[in-house]
mmCIF file of C-alpha atoms and ligand atoms in Angstrom:
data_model
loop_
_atom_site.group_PDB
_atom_site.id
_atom_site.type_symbol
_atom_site.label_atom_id
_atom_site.label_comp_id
_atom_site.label_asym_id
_atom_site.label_seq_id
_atom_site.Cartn_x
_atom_site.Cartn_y
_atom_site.Cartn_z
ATOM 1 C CA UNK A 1 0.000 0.000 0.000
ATOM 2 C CA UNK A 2 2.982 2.163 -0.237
ATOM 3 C CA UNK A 3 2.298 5.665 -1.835
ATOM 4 C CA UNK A 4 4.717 8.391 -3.327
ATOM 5 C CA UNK A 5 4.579 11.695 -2.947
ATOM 6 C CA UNK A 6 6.899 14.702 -3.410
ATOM 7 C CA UNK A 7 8.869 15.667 -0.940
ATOM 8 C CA UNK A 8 8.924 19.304 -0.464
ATOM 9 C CA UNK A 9 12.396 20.765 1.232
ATOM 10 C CA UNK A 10 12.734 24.427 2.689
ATOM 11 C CA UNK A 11 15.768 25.785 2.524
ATOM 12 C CA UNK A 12 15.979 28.298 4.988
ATOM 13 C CA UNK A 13 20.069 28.675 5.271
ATOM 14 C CA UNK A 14 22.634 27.282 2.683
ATOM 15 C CA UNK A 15 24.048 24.404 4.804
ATOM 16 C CA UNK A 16 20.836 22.983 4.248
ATOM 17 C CA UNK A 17 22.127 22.265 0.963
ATOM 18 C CA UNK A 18 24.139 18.922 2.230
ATOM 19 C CA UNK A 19 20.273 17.795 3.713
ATOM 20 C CA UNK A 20 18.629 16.182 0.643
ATOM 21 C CA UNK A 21 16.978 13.247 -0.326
ATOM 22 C CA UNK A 22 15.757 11.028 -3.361
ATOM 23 C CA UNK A 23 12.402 13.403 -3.454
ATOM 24 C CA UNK A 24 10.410 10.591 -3.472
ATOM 25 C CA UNK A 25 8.680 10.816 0.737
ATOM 26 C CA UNK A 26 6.803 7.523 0.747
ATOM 27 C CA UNK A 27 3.857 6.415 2.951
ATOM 28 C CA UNK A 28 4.432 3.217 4.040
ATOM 29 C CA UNK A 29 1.130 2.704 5.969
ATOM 30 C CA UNK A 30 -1.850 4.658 7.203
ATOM 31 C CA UNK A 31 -5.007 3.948 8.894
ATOM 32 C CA UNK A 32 -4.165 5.386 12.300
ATOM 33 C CA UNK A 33 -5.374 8.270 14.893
ATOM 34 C CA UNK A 34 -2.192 9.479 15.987
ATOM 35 C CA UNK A 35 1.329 7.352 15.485
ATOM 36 C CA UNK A 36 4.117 8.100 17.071
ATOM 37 C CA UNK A 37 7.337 6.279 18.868
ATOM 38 C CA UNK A 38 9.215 5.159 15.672
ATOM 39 C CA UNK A 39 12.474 3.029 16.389
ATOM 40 C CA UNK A 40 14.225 0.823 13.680
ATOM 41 C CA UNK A 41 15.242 -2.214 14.928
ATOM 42 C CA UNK A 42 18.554 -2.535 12.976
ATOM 43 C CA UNK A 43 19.187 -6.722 13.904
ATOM 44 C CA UNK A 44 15.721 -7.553 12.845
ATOM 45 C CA UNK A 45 15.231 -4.749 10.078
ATOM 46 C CA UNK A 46 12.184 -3.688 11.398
ATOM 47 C CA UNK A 47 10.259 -0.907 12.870
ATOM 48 C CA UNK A 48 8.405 -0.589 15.537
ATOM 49 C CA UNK A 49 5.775 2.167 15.940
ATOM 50 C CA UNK A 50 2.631 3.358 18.126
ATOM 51 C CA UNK A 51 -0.934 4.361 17.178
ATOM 52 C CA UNK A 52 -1.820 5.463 20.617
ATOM 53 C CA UNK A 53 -5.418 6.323 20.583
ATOM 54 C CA UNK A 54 -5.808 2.942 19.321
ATOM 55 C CA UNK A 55 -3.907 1.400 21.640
ATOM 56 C CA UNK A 56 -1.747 -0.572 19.870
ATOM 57 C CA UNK A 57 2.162 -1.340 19.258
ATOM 58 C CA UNK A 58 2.527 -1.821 14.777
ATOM 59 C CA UNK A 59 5.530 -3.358 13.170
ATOM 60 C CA UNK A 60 6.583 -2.657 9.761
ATOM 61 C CA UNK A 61 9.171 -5.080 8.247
ATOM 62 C CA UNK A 62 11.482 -3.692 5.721
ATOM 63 C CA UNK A 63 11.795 -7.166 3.875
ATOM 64 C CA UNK A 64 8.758 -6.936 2.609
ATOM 65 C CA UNK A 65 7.072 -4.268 3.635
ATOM 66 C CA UNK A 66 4.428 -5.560 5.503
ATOM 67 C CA UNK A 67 2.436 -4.028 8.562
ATOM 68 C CA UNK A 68 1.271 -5.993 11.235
ATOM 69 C CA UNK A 69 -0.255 -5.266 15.373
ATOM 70 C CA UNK A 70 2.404 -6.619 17.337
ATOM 71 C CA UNK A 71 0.150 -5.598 20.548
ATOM 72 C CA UNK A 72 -2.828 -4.884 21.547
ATOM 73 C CA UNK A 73 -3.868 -3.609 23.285
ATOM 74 C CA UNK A 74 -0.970 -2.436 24.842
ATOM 75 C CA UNK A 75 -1.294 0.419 27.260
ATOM 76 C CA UNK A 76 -1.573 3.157 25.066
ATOM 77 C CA UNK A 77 2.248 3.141 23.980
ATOM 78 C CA UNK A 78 4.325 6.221 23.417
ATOM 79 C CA UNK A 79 8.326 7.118 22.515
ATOM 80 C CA UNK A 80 10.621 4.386 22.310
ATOM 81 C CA UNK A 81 14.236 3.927 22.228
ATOM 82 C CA UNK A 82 17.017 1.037 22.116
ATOM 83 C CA UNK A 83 19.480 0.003 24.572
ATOM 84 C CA UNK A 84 23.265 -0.885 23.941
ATOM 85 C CA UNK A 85 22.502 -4.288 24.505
ATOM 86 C CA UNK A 86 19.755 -4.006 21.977
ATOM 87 C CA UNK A 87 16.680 -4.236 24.031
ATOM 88 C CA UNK A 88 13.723 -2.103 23.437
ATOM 89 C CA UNK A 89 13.114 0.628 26.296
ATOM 90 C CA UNK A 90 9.491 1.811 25.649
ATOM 91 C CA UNK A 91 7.146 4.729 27.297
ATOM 92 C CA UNK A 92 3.649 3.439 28.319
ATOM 93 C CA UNK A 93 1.434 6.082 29.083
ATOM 94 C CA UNK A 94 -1.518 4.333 30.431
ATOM 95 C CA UNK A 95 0.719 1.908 32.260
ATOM 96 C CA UNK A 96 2.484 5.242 33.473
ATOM 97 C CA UNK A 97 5.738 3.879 33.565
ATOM 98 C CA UNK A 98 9.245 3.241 31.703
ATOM 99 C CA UNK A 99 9.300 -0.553 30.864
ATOM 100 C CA UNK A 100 12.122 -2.528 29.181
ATOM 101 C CA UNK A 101 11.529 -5.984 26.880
ATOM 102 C CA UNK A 102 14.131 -8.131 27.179
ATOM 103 C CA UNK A 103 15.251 -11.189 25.714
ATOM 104 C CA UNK A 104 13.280 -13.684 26.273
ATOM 105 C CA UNK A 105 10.566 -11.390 26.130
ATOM 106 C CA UNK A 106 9.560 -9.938 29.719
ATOM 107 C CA UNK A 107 9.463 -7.233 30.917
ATOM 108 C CA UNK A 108 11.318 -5.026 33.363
ATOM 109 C CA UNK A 109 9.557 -1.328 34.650
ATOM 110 C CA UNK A 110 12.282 0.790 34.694
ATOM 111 C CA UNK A 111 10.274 3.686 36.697
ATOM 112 C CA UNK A 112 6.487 4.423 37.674
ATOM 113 C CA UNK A 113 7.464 6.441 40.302
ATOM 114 C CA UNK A 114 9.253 9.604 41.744
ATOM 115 C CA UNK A 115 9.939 10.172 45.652
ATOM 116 C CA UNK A 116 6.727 7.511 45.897
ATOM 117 C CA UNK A 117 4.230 8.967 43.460
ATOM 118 C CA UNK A 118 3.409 7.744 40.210
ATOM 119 C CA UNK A 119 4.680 9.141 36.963
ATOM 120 C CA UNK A 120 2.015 11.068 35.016
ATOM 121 C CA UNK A 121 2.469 9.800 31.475
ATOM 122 C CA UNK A 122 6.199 9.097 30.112
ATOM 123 C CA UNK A 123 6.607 9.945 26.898
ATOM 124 C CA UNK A 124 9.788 9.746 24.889
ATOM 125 C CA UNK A 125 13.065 7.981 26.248
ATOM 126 C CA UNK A 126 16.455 7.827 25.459
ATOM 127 C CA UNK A 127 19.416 5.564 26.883
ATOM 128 C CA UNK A 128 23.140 6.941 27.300
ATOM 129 C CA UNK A 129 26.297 4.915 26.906
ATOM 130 C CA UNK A 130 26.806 4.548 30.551
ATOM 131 C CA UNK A 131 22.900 2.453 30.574
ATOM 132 C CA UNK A 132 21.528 5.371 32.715
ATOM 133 C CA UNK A 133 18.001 6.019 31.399
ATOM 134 C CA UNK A 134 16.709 9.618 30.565
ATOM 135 C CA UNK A 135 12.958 10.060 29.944
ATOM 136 C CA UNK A 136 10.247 13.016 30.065
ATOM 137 C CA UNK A 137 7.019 12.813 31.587
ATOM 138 C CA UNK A 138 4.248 15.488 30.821
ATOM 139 C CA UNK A 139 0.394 14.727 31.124
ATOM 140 C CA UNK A 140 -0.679 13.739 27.560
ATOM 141 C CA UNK A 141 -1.829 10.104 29.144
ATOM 142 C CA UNK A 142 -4.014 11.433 32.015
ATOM 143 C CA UNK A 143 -6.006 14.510 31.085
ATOM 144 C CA UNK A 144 -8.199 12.746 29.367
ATOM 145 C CA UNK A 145 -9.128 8.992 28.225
ATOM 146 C CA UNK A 146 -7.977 9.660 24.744
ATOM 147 C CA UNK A 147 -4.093 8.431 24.282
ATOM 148 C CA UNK A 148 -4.147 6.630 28.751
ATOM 149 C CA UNK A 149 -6.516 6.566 31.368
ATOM 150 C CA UNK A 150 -8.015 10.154 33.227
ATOM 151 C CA UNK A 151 -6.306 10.508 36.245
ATOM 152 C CA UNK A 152 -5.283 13.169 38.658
ATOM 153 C CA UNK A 153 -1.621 13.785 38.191
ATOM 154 C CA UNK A 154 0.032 12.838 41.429
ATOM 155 C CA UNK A 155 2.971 14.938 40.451
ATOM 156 C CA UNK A 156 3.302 18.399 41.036
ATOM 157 C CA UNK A 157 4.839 19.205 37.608
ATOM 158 C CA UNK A 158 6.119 17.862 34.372
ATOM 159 C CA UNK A 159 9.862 16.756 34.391
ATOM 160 C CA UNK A 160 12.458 15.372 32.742
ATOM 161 C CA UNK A 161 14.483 11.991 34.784
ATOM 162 C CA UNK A 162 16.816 9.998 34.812
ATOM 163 C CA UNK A 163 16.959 6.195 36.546
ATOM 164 C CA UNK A 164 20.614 5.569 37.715
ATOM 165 C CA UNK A 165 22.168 2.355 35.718
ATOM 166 C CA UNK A 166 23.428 0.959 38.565
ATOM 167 C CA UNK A 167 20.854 1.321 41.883
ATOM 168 C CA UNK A 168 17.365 1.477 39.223
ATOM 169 C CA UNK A 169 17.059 5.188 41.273
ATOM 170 C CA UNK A 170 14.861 7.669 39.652
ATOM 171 C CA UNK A 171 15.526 11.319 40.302
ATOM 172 C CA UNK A 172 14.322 14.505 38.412
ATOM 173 C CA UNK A 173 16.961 15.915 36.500
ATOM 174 C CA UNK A 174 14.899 19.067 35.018
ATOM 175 C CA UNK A 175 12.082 20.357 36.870
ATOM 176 C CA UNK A 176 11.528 23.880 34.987
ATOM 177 C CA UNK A 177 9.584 22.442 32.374
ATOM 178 C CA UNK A 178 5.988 22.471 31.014
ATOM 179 C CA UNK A 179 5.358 19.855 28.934
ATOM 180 C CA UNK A 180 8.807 18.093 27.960
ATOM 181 C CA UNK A 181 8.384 15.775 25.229
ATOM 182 C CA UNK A 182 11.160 14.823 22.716
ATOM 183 C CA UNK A 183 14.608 14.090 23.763
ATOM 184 C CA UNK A 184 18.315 13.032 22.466
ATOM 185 C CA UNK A 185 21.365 13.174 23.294
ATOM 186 C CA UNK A 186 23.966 14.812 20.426
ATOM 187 C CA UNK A 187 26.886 12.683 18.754
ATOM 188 C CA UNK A 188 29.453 12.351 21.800
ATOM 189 C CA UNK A 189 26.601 12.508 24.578
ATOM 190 C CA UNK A 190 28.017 15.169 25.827
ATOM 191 C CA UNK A 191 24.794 17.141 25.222
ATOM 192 C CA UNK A 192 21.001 16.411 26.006
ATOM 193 C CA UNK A 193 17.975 18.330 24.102
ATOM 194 C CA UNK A 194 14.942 18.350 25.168
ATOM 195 C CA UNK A 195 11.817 19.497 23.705
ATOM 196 C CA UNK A 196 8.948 21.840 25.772
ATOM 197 C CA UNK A 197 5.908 21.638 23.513
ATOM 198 C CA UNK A 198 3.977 24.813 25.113
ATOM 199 C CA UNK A 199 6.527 27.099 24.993
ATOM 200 C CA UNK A 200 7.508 25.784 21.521
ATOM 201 C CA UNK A 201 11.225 25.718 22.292
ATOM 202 C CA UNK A 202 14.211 23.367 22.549
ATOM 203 C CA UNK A 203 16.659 23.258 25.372
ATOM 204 C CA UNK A 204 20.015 22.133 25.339
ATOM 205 C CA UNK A 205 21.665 21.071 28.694
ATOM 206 C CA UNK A 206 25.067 19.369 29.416
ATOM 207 C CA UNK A 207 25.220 15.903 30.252
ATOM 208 C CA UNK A 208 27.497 16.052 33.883
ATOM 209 C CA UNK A 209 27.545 12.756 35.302
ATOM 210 C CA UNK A 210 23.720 12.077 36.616
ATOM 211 C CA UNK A 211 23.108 15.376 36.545
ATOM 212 C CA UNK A 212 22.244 18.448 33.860
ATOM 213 C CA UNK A 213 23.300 21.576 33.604
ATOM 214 C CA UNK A 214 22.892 24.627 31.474
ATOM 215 C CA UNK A 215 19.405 24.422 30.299
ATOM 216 C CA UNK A 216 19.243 27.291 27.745
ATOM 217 C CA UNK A 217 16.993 27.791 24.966
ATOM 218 C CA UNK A 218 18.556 25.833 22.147
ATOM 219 C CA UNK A 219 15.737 27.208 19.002
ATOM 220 C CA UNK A 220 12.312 28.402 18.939
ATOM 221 C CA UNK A 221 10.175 26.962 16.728
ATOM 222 C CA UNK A 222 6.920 27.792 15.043
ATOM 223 C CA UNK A 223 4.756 24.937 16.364
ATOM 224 C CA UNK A 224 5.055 22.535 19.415
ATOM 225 C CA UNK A 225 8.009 20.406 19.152
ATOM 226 C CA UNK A 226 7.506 16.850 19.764
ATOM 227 C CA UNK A 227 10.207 13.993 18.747
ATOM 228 C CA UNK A 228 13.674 14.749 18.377
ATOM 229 C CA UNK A 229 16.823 13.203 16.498
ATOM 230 C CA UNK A 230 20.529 13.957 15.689
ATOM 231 C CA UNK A 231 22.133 12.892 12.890
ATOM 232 C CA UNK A 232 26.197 12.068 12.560
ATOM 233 C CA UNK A 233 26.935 16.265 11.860
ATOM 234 C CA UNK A 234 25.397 17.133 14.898
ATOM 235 C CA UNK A 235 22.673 18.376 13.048
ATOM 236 C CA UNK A 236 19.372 18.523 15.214
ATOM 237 C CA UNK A 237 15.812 16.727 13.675
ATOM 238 C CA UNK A 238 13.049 18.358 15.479
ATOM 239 C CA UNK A 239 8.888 17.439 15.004
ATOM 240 C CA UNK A 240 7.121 20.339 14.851
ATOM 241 C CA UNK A 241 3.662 21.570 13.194
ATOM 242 C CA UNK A 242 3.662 19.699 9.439
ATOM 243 C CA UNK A 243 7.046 19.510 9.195
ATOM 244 C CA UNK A 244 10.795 18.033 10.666
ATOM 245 C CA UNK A 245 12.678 21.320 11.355
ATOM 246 C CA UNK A 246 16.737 20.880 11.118
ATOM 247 C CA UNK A 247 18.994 22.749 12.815
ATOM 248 C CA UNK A 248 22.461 23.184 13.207
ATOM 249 C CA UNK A 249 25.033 22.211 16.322
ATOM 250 C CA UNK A 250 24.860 26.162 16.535
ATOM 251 C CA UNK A 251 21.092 26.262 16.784
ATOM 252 C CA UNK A 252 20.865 27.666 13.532
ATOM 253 C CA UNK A 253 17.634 26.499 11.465
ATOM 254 C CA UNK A 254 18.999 25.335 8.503
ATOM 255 C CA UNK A 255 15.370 24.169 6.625
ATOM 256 C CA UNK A 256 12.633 22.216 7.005
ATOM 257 C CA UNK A 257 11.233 19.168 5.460
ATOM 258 C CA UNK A 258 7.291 19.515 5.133
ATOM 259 C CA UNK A 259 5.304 16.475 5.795
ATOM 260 C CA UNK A 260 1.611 15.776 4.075
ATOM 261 C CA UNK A 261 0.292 15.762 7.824
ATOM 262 C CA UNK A 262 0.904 16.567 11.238
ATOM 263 C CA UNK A 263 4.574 15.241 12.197
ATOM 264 C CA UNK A 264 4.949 13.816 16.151
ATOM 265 C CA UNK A 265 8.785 12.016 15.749
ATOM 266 C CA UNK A 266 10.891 10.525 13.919
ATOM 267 C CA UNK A 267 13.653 7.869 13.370
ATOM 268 C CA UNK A 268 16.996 6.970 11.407
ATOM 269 C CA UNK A 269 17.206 3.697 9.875
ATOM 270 C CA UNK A 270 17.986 0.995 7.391
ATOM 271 C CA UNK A 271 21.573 -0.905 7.733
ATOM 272 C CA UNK A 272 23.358 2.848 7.201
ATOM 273 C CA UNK A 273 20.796 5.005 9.360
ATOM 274 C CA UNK A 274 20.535 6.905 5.837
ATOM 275 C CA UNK A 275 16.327 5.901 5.421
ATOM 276 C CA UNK A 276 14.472 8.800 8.227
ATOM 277 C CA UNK A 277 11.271 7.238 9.275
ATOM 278 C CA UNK A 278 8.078 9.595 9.998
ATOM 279 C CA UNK A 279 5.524 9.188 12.437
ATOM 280 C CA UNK A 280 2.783 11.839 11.031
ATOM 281 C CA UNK A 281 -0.849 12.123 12.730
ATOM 282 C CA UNK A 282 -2.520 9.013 10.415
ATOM 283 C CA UNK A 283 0.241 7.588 9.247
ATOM 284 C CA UNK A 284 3.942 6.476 8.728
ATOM 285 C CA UNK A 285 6.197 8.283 5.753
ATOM 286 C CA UNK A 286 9.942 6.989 4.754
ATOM 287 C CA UNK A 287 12.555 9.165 2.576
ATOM 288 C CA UNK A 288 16.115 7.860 1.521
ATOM 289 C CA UNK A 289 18.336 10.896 2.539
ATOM 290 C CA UNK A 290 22.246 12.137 2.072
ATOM 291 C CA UNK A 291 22.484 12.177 5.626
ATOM 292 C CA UNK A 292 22.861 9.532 8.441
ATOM 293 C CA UNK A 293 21.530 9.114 11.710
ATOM 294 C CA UNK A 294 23.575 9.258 14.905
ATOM 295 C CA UNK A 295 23.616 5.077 15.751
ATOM 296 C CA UNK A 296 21.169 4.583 18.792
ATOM 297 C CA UNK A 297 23.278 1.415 19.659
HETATM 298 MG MG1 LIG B 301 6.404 12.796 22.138
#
């Protein structure tokens, strides 16, 4: 069911110019409410995704193209990310917690709580070299029944954590934000951006230890941010409005590539990281690009 269409590029600045693709943006499925959570699965060329209104986990296989529901339901499912080891680290809103699948297939909560109260809704996750765990946690999940299950928030605010490799701690690590969403860490994880989707900007802080600091606004951007990626420049992939907005290692914004629909995240795949996979409102789009990702693993 794969359809082409054009892919429209914006160049704003002329380093933009090394950014280009095939021009051919392909939709490799639709038939969703909202997708989101795209991770490429590089040992078993696959890619996982969420349709979380629906409640369900989808897997698209890049042998032969073919979509199938790998779970459901599934606990409204959000951002996902892999582990050095290879396992799959996964937000669950409804569930509100930070679960990893391993193996042989269980599963291990990595966090549902903070100082003894439950998450609100975890929503995108990434995992440093050193195993720690970094994830954000606004309230998408609970204020309604729509992508979790109502709840009051049990959490007075909306941060960003981290659970500690070695004791499975949990401890805020950011806890001036309003709705953090998208996160990454740049090329040397040295760096960590995170995404506030109300005030429509991304921050940068400096990875010290367990701990951030810094914090300053990295780029504004003209919708709310939601998934975020970095490719092997440095350059920063950012969700936002109908489009992926890329920008610099200065910040810069260096053009956009406009989607068809709504964009939430995104992912680098395919054996060189060189095929960018697009989670956008109904559906799931797929462009061949000049650029690489930065390897997850
Ligand atoms: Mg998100």
């Amino acid at each position: 069911m794969t359809e082409t269409v054009p892919a429209v590029y914006e160049r704003l600045d002329e380093r933009f110019a090394a950014v280009r693709g095939d021009g051919r943006l392909e939709r490799l499925w639709t038939g969703g409410r909202w997708t989101e959570g795209p991770l490429y699965v590089p040992a078993g060329r696959y890619l996982l995704f969420s349709d979380i209104p629906n409640d369900r986990v989808l897997r698209w296989d890049e042998a032969d193209g073919s979509v199938s529901v790998l779970e459901s339901p599934a606990r409204y499912p959000n951002g996902r990310t892999i582990d050095r080891q290879g396992r799959v680290v996964t937000c669950r809103q409804g569930a509100r917690r930070v679960e990893r699948t391993e193996h042989d297939g269980s599963t291990t909560v990595l966090a549902d709580r903070w100082r003894g109260r439950r998450l609100n809704s975890p929503n995108d996750v990434v995992v440093s070299a050193d195993g720690a765990v970094w994830f954000t946690d606004p309230p998408y999940g609970i204020t309604t029944d729509y992508e979790g299950e109502r709840a009051d928030p049990e959490i007075d605010g909306c941060h960003v954590y981290r659970v500690d490799p070695a004791t499975g701690d949990v401890t805020a690590v950011a806890t001036d934000f309003e709705r953090p969403n998208g996160l990454a860490l740049s090329v040397d994880g040295t760096h960590l951006y995170v995404a506030d989707t109300h005030r429509r900007h991304l921050r940068v802080f400096a990875v010290d230890g367990g701990r951030l600091a810094g914090g300053e606004v990295f780029a504004e951007l003209d919708g709310g941010p939601d998934g975020v990626r970095v490719d092997t420049a440095g350059r920063v992939w950012v969700a936002a409005g109908e489009a992926l907005h890329v920008l610099d290692p200065d910040g810069t914004l260096l053009g956009r590539l406009h989607l068809p629909e709504e964009v939430s995240n995104l992912a680098f795949g395919g054996r060189k990281r060189n095929r960018l996979f697009v989670t956008a409102s109904t559906s799931v789009y797929s462009i061949l690009l000049t650029v690489n990702g930065a390897p997850l693993l």
